[in-house]
Coordinates of C-alpha atoms and ligand atoms in Angstrom, one line a residue:
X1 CA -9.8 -80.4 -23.9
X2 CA -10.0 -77.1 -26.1
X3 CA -13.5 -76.0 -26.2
X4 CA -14.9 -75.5 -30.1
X5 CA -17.8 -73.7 -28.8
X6 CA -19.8 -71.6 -26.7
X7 CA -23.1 -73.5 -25.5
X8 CA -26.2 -71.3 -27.2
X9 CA -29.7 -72.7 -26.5
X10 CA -31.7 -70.7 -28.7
X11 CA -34.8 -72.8 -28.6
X12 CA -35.5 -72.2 -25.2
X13 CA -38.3 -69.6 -24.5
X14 CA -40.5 -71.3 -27.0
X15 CA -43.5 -71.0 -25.5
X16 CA -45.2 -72.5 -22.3
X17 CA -44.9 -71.0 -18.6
X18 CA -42.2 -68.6 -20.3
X19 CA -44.6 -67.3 -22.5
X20 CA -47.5 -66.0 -19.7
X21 CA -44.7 -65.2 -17.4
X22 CA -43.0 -62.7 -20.0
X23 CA -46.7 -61.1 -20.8
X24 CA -47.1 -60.7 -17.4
X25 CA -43.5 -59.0 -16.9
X26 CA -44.2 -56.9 -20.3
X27 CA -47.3 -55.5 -18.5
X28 CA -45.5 -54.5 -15.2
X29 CA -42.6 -52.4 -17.2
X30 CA -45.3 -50.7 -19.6
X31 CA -47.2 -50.0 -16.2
X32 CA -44.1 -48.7 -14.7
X33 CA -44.8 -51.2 -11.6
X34 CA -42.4 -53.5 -12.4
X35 CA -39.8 -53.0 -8.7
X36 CA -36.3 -52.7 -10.1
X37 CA -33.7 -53.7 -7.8
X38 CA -29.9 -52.4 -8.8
X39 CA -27.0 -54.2 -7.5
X40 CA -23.3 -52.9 -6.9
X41 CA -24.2 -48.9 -6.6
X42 CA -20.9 -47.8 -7.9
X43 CA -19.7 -45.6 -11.1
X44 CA -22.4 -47.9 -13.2
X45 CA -25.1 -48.6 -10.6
X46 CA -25.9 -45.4 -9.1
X47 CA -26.5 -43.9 -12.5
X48 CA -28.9 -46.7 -13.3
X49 CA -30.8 -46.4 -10.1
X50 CA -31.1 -42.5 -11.1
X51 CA -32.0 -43.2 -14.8
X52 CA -35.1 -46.0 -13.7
X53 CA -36.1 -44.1 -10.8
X54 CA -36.4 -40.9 -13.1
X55 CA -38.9 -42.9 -15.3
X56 CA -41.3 -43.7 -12.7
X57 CA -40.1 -47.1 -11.5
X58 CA -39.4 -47.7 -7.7
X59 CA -35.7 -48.8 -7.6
X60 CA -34.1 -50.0 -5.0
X61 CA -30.0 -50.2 -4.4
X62 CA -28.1 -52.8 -3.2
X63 CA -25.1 -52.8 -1.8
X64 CA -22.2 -54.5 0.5
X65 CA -21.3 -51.3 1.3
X66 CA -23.0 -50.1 4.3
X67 CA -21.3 -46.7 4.0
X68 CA -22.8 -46.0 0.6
X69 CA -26.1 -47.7 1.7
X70 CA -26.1 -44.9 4.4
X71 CA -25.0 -41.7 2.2
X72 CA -27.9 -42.4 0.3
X73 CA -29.9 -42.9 2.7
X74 CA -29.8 -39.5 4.1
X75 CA -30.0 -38.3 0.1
X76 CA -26.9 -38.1 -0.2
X77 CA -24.5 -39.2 -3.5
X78 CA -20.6 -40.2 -3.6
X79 CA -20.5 -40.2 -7.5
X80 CA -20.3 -36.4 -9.1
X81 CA -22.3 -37.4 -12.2
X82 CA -25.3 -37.8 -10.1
X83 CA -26.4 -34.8 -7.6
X84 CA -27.0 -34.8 -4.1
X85 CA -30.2 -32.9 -4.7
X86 CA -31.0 -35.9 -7.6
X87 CA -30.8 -38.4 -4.9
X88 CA -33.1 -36.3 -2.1
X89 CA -35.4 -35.9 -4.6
X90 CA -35.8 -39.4 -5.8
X91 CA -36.1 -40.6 -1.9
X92 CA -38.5 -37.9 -1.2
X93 CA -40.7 -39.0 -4.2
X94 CA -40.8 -42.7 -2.8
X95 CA -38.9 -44.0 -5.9
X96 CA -35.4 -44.7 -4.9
X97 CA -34.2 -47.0 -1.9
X98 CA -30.6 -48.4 -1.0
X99 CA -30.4 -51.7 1.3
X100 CA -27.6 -53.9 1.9
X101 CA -30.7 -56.3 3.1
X102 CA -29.9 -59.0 0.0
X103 CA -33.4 -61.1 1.2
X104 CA -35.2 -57.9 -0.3
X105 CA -34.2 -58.7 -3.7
X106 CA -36.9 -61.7 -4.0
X107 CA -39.6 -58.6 -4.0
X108 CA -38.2 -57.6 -7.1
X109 CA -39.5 -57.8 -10.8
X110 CA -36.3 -57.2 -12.2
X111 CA -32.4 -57.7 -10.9
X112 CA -29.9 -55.7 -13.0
X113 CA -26.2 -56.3 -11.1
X114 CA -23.7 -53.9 -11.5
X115 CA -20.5 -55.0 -9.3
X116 CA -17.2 -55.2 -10.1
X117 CA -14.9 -57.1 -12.4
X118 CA -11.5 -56.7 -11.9
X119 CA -8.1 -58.8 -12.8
X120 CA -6.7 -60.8 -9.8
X121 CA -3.0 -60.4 -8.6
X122 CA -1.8 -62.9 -12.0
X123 CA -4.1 -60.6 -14.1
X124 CA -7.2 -63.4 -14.7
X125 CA -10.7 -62.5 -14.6
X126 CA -11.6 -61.8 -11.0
X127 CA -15.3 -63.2 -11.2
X128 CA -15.9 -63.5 -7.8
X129 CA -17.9 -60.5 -6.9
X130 CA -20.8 -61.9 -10.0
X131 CA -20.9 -65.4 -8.6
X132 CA -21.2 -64.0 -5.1
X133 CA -24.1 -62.1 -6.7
X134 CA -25.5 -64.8 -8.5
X135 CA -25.9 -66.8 -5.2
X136 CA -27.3 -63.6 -3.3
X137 CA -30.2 -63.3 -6.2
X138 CA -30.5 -67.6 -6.5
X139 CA -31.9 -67.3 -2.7
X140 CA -34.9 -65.5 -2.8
X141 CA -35.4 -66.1 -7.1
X142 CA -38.9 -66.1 -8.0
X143 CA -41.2 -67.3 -11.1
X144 CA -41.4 -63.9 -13.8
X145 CA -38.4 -62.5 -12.4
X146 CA -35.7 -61.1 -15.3
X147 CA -32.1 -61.0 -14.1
X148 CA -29.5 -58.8 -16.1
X149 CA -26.2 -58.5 -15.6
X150 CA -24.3 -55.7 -17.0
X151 CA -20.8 -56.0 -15.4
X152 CA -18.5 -56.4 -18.6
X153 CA -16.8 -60.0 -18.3
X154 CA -15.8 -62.3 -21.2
X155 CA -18.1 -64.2 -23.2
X156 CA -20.0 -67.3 -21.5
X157 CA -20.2 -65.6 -18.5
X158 CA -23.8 -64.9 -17.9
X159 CA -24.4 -68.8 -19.3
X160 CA -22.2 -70.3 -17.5
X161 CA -22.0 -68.8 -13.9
X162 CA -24.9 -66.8 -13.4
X163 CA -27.4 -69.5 -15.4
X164 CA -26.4 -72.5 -13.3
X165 CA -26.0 -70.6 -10.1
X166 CA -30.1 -69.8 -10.8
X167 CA -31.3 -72.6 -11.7
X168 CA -29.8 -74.7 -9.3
X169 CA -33.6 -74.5 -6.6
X170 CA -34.8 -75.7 -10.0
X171 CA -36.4 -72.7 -11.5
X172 CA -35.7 -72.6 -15.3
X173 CA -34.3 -70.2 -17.3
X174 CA -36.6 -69.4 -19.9
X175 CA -39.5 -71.1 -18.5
X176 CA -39.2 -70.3 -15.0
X177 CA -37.3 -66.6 -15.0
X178 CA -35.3 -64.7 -17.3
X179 CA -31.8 -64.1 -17.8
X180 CA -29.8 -61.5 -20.0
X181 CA -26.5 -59.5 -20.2
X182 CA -26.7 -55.9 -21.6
X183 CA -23.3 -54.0 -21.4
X184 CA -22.9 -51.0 -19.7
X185 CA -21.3 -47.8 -21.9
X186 CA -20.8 -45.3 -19.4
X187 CA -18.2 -42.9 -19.6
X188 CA -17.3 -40.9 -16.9
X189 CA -16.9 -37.1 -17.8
X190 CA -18.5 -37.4 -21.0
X191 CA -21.3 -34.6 -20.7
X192 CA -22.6 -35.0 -24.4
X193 CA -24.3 -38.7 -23.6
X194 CA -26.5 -39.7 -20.7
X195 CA -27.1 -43.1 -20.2
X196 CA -30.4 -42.6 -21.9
X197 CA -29.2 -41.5 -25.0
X198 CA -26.3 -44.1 -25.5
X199 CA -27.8 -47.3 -27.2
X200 CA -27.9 -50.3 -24.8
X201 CA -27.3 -54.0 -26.4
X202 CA -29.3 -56.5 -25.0
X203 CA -28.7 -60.5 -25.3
X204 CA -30.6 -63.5 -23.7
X205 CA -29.6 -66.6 -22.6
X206 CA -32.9 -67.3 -24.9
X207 CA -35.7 -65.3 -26.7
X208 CA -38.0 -64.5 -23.8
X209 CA -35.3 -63.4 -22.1
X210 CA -33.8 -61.3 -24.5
X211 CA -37.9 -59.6 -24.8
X212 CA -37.8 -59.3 -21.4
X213 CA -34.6 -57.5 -21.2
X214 CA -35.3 -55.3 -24.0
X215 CA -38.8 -54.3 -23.0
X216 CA -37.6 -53.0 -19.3
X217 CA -34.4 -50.8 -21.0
X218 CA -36.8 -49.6 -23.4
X219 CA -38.8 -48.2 -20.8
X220 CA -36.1 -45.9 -20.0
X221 CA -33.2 -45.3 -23.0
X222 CA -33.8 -44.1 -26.4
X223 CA -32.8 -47.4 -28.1
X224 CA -32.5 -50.8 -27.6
X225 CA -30.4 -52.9 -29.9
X226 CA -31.2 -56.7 -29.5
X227 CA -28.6 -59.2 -30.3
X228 CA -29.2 -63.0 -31.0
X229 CA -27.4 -64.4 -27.7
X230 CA -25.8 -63.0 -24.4
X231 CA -22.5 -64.2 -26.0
X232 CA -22.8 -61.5 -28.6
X233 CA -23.5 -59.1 -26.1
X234 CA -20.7 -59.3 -24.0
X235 CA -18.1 -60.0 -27.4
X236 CA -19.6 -56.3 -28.3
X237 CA -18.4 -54.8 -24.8
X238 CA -15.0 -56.3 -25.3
X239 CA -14.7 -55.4 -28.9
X240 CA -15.4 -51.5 -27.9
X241 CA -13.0 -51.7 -25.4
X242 CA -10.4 -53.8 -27.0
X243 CA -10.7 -51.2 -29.9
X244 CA -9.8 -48.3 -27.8
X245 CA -6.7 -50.2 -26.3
X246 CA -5.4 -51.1 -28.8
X247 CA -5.7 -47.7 -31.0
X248 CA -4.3 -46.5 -27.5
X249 CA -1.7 -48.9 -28.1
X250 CA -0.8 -47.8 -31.7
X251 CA -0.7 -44.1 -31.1
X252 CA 1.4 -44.7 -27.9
X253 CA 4.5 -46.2 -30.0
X254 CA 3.6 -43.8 -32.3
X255 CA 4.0 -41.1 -30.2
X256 CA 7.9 -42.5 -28.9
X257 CA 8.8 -43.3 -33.4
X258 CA 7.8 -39.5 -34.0
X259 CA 9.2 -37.9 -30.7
X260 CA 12.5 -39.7 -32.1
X261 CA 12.2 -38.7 -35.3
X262 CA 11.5 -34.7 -34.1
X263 CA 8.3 -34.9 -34.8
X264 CA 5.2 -33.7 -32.9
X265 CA 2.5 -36.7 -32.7
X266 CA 0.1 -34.2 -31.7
X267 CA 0.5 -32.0 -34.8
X268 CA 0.1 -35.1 -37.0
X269 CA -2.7 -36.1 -34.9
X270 CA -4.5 -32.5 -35.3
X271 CA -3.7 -32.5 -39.5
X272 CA -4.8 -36.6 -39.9
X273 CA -8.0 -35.5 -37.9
X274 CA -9.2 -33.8 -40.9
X275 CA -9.5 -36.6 -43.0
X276 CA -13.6 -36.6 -42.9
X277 CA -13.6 -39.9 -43.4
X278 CA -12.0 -43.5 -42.4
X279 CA -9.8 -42.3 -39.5
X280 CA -10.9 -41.3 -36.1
X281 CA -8.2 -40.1 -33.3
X282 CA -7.0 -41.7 -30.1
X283 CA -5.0 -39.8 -28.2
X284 CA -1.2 -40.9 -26.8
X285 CA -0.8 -40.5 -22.7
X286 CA 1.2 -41.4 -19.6
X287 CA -0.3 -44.9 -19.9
X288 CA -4.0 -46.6 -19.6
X289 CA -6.6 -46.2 -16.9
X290 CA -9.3 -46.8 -15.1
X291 CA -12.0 -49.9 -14.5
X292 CA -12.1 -51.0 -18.3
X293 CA -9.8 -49.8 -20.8
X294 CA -6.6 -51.6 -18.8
X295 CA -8.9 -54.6 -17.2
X296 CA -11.5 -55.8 -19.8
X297 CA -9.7 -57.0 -23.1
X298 CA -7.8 -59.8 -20.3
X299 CA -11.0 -60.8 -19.7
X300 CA -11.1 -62.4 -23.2
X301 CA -7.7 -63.0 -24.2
X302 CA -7.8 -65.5 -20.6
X303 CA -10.8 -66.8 -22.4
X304 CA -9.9 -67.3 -25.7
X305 CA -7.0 -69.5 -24.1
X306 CA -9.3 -72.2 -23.7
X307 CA -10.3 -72.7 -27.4
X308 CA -6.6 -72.4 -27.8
X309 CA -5.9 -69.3 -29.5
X310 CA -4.0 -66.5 -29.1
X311 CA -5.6 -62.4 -29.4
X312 CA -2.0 -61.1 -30.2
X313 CA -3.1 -57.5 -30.5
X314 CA -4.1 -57.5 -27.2
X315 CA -0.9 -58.8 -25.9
X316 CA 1.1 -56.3 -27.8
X317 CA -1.1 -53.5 -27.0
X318 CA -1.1 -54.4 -23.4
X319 CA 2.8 -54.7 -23.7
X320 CA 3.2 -51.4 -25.3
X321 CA 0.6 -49.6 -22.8
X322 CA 2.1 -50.7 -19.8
X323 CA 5.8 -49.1 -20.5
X324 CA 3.9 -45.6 -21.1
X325 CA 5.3 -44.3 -17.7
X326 CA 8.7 -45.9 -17.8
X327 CA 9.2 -43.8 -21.0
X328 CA 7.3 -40.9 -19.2
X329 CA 9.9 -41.0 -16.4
X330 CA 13.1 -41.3 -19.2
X331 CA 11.4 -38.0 -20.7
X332 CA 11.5 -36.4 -17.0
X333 CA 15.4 -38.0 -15.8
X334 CA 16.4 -36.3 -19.2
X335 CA 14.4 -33.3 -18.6
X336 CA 16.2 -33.0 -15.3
X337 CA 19.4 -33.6 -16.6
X338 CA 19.8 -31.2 -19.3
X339 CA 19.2 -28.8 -16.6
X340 CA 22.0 -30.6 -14.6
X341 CA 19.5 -32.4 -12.3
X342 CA 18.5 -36.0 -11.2
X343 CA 16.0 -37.8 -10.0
X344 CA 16.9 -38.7 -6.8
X345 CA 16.1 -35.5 -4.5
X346 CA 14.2 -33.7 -7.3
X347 CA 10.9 -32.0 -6.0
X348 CA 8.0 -32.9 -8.8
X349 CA 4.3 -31.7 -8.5
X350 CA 2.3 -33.8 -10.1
X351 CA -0.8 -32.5 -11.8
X352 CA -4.3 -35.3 -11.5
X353 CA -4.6 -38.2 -10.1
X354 CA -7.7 -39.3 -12.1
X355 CA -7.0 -41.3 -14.8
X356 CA -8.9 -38.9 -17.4
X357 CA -9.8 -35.5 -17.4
X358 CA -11.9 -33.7 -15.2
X359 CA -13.0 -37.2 -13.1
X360 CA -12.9 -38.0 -10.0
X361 CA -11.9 -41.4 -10.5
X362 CA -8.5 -42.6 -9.9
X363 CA -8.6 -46.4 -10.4
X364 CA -5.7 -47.9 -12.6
X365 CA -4.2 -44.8 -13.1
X366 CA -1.0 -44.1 -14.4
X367 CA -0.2 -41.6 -11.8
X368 CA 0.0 -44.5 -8.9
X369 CA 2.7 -46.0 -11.0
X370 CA 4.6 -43.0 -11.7
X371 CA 4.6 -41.8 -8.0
X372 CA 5.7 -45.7 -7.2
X373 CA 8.8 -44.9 -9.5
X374 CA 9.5 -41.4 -8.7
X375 CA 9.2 -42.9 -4.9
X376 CA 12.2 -45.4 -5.8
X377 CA 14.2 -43.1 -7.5
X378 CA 14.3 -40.8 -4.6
X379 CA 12.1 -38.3 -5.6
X380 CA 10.2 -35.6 -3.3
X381 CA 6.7 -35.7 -4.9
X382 CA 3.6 -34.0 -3.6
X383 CA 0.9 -33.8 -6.1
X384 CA -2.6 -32.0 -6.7
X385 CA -5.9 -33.2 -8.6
X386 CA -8.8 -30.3 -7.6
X387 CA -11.1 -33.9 -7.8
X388 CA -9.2 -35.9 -5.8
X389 CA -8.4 -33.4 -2.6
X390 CA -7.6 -36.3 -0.5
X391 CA -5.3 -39.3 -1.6
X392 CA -7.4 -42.7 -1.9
X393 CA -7.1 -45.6 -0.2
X394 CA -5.4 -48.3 -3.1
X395 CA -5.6 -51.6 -3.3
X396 CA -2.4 -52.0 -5.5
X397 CA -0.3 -49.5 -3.8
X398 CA -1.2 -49.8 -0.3
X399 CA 1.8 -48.0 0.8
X400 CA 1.8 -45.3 -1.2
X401 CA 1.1 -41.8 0.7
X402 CA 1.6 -38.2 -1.1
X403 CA 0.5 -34.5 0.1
X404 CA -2.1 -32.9 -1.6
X405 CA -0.9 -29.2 -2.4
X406 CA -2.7 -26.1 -3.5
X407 CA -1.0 -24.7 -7.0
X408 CA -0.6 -21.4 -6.1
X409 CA 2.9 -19.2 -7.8
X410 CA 5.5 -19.9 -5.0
X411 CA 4.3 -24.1 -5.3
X412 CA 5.5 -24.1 -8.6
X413 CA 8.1 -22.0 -8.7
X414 CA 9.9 -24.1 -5.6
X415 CA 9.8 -27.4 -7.3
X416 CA 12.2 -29.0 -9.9
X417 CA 9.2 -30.1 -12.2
X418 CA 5.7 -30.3 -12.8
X419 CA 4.6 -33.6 -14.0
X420 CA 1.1 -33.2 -16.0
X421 CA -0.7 -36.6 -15.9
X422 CA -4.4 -35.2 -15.9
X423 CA -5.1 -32.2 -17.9
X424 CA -8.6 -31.6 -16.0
X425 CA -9.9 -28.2 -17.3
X426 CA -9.7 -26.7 -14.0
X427 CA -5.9 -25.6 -14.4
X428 CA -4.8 -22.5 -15.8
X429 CA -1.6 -23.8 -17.8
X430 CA -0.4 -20.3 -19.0
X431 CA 0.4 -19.4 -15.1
X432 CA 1.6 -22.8 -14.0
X433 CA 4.4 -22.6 -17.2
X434 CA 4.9 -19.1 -16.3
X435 CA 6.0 -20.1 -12.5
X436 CA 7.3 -23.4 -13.1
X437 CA 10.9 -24.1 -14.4
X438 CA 9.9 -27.1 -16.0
X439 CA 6.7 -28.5 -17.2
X440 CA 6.8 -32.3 -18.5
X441 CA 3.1 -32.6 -20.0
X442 CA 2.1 -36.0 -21.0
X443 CA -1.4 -34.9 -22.2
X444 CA -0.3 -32.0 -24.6
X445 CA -2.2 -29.9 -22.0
X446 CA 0.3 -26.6 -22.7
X447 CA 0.1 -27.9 -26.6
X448 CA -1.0 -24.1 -27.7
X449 CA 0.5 -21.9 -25.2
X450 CA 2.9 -19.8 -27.4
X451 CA 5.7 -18.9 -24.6
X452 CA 8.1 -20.2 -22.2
X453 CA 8.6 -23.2 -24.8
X454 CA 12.1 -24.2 -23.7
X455 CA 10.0 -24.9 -20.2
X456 CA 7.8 -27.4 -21.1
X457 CA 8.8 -30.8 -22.6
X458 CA 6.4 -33.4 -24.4
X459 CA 6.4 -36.8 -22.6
Ligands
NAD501 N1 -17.0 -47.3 -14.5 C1 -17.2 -47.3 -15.8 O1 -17.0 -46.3 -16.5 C2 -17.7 -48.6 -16.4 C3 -18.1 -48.5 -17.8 C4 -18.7 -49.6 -18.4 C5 -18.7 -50.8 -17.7 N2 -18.2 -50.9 -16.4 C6 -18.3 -52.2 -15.7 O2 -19.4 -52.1 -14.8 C7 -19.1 -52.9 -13.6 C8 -19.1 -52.1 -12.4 O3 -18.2 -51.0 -12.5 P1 -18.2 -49.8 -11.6 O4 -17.3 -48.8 -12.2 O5 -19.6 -49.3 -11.3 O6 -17.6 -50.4 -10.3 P2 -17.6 -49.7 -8.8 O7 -16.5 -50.3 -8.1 O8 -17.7 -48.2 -8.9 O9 -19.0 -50.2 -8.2 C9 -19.2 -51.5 -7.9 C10 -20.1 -51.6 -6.6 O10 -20.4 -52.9 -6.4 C11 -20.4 -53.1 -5.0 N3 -20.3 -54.6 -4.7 C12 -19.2 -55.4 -4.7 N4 -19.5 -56.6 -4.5 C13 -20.9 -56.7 -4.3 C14 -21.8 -57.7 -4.0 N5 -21.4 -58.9 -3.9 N6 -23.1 -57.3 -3.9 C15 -23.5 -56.0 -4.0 N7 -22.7 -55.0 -4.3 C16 -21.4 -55.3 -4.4 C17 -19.3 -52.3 -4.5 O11 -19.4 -52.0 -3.1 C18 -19.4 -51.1 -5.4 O12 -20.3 -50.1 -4.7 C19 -17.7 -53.5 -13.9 O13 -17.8 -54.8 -14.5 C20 -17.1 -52.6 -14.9 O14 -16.1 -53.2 -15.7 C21 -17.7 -49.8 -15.8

């Protein structure tokens, strides 16, 4: 049976039990004794940790990692957006601890879960690592305790599988404990918004709930933007990250109609980006990456599937996206070519791993799937990324292996081709054109350099 509706209960948290236990909560986060547990200490968790703990709460991290549990344990962080010395110093003030002891989170005030949300092999919402949470948090739930989850999933989630996972030692939500979903915006790289600045969202599964929520982000970012259910919250997450895909998307084909038509999509980017209203640019690459962009708008399109309808856009978009390096590597076979080379035995460095500039992350990027295609064609690729020094360990490409290389003159001068993917900051672009026979640049990286034109080719 199609479903017509999401289930919304907005009459629970009336009053009651709910009401004294939410005062009670209220006054812990305005005392700043309210014990905040994180849990899932990756990209989004670690900065969360560092944000509470900053404020004056005592946070602790939990983890199924006992490597990361250990780093920080001896102050040290494996994310380059928070500082070693950040870390030391929050452990030496008493305000930060990491434990993969999950019985520790029944001494908590408030359980904000951060793990991961990925797409399994057929490409459905992997919700495993949330319900494996929820039952984790259901063993040691108390009375007054608020649970947020901010991993981004499709609508119904937090109502559907964390709410029954919760209740089922009887506590109730609303009465009993309190429940919300508040999306995470982080973006890795961006240096213009902390996590306290960027406004957070905040549904409940019912009113006291959504308070509860509010008040303990309150305590810490700038603004809290309630919405009227936890459904609304997590459409919002999708919608942002829908929007950039599919813009992604459009600018993508956009890029291979003008490149055919002889003209530069970057120019026309650059002259449509002075339009000071109504327009705002996305920028055309090798293809999408990391945890969201690629992963999340799946999450609802599997979702909307069961009221039967259809997101089209995010079909096509995810259609059009995914080609992004087969066209890269036509760009490069012709590239080749015209200088009476092939793929098979060419020698390529590729520039970045990460899937954006200057990060260290290299989840879903394009590179893995352009090294899996240079691989068949019988390519000799080595590669740098001055953030990634060592090549990771992937879950989709367990097989892949490629040497990390230093770009020095006599690296780039002995290859074939230099493949941009990343255009971290780090590089200077004016000596690897001058030393490289051919650059193919899928970022517009050597957009302004004024010589050695006939080297580089847009991809
Ligand atoms: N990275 C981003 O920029 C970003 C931005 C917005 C939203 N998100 C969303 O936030 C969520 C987390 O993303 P991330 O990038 O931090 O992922 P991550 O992989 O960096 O971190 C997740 C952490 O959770 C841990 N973990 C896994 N299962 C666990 C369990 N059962 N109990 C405790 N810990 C567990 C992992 O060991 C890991 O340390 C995802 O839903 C993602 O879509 C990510």
């Amino acid at each position: 049976m199609p479903r017509s509706t999401l289930a919304v209960s907005p009459d629970a948290g009336k009053g009651g039990a709910g009401a004294s236990l939410l005062k009670a909560f209220l006054d812990r986060v305005a005392n700043r004794e309210a014990r905040i547990g994180v849990v899932g200490l990756g990209y989004v968790g670690l900065p969360l940790v560092r944000l509470f703990a900053s404020k004056g709460f005592s946070v602790t991290g939990f983890d199924v990692d006992a490597a990361k549990i250990e780093q920080l344990r001896r102050g040290r962080s494996y994310i380059r957006s928070v500082p070693s010395e950040t870390v030391a110093k929050l452990r030496a003030q008493n305000k930060m601890t990491a434990t993969g002891d999950f019985k520790a989170l029944g001494g908590m005030d408030a359980v904000i879960v951060c793990v991961p949300t990925p797409l399994t092999a057929d490409g459905k919402p992997d919700v495993s690592f949330i319900e494996a949470t929820a039952k984790e948090i259901a063993a040691s739930l108390r009375r007054g305790q608020l649970v947020a989850l901010e991993s981004t999933s499709y609508p119904g989630t937090t109502r559907e599988i964390m709410k029954p996972e919760l209740e089922r030692r009887g506590l109730r939500c609303g009465e009993d404990f309190f429940l919300a979903f508040s999306p995470e915006r982080e973006d890795p790289g961006n240096t213009r918004f902390t996590n306290e600045d960027i406004p957070k969202v905040v549904g409940g599964v019912d009113r006291f709930s959504c308070s509860a929520a509010a008040a303990l982000y309150g305590a810490a970012i700038s603004r809290v933007v309630t919405v009227s259910s936890c459904e609304a919250a997590e459409a919002a997450k999708l919608l942002e990250n829908i929007y950039r895909c599919v813009n992604i998307a459009l600018v993508n084909e956009l890029k291979m109609c003008f490149n055919r038509m002889g003209i530069d999509v970057w120019e026309v980017i650059k002259a449509a980006s002075t339009k000071p209203f109504g327009f705002q640019a996305f920028y055309p690459g090798p293809g999408l990456g990391g945890h969201c962009i690629p992963i999340d708008p799946f999450y609802l399109s599997w979702k909307a599937r069961e009221f039967q309808f259809n997101t089209r856009f995010i079909d096509l978009a995810g259609e059009l996206n995914i080609q992004m390096p087969y066209y890269v590597m036509g760009k490069l076979e012709d590239a080749l070519a015209a200088r009476g080379k092939k793929l098979d035995g060419a020698r390529i460095l590729m520039l970045g791993l990460a899937y954006k500039k200057d990060i260290d992350d290299p989840r879903e990027s394009p590179s893995f799937k352009l090294l899996e295609l240079l691989g068949r064609k019988g390519s000799k690729v080595v590669y740098n990324d001055p953030n990634i020094p060592t090549f990771p360990e992937l879950r989709h490409h367990e097989h892949l292996r490629v040497k990390s290389v230093p770009v020095t003159p006599r690296e780039l001068a002995s290859k074939d081709a230099v493949l941009i993917v990343t255009d971290h900051s780090g590089y200077d672009y004016e000596s690897i054109v001058r030393h490289a026979p051919l650059i193919v640049d899928t970022r517009n990286a050597c957009g302004g350099l004024r010589e050695w034109r006939d080297k580089i080719v847009a991809a």
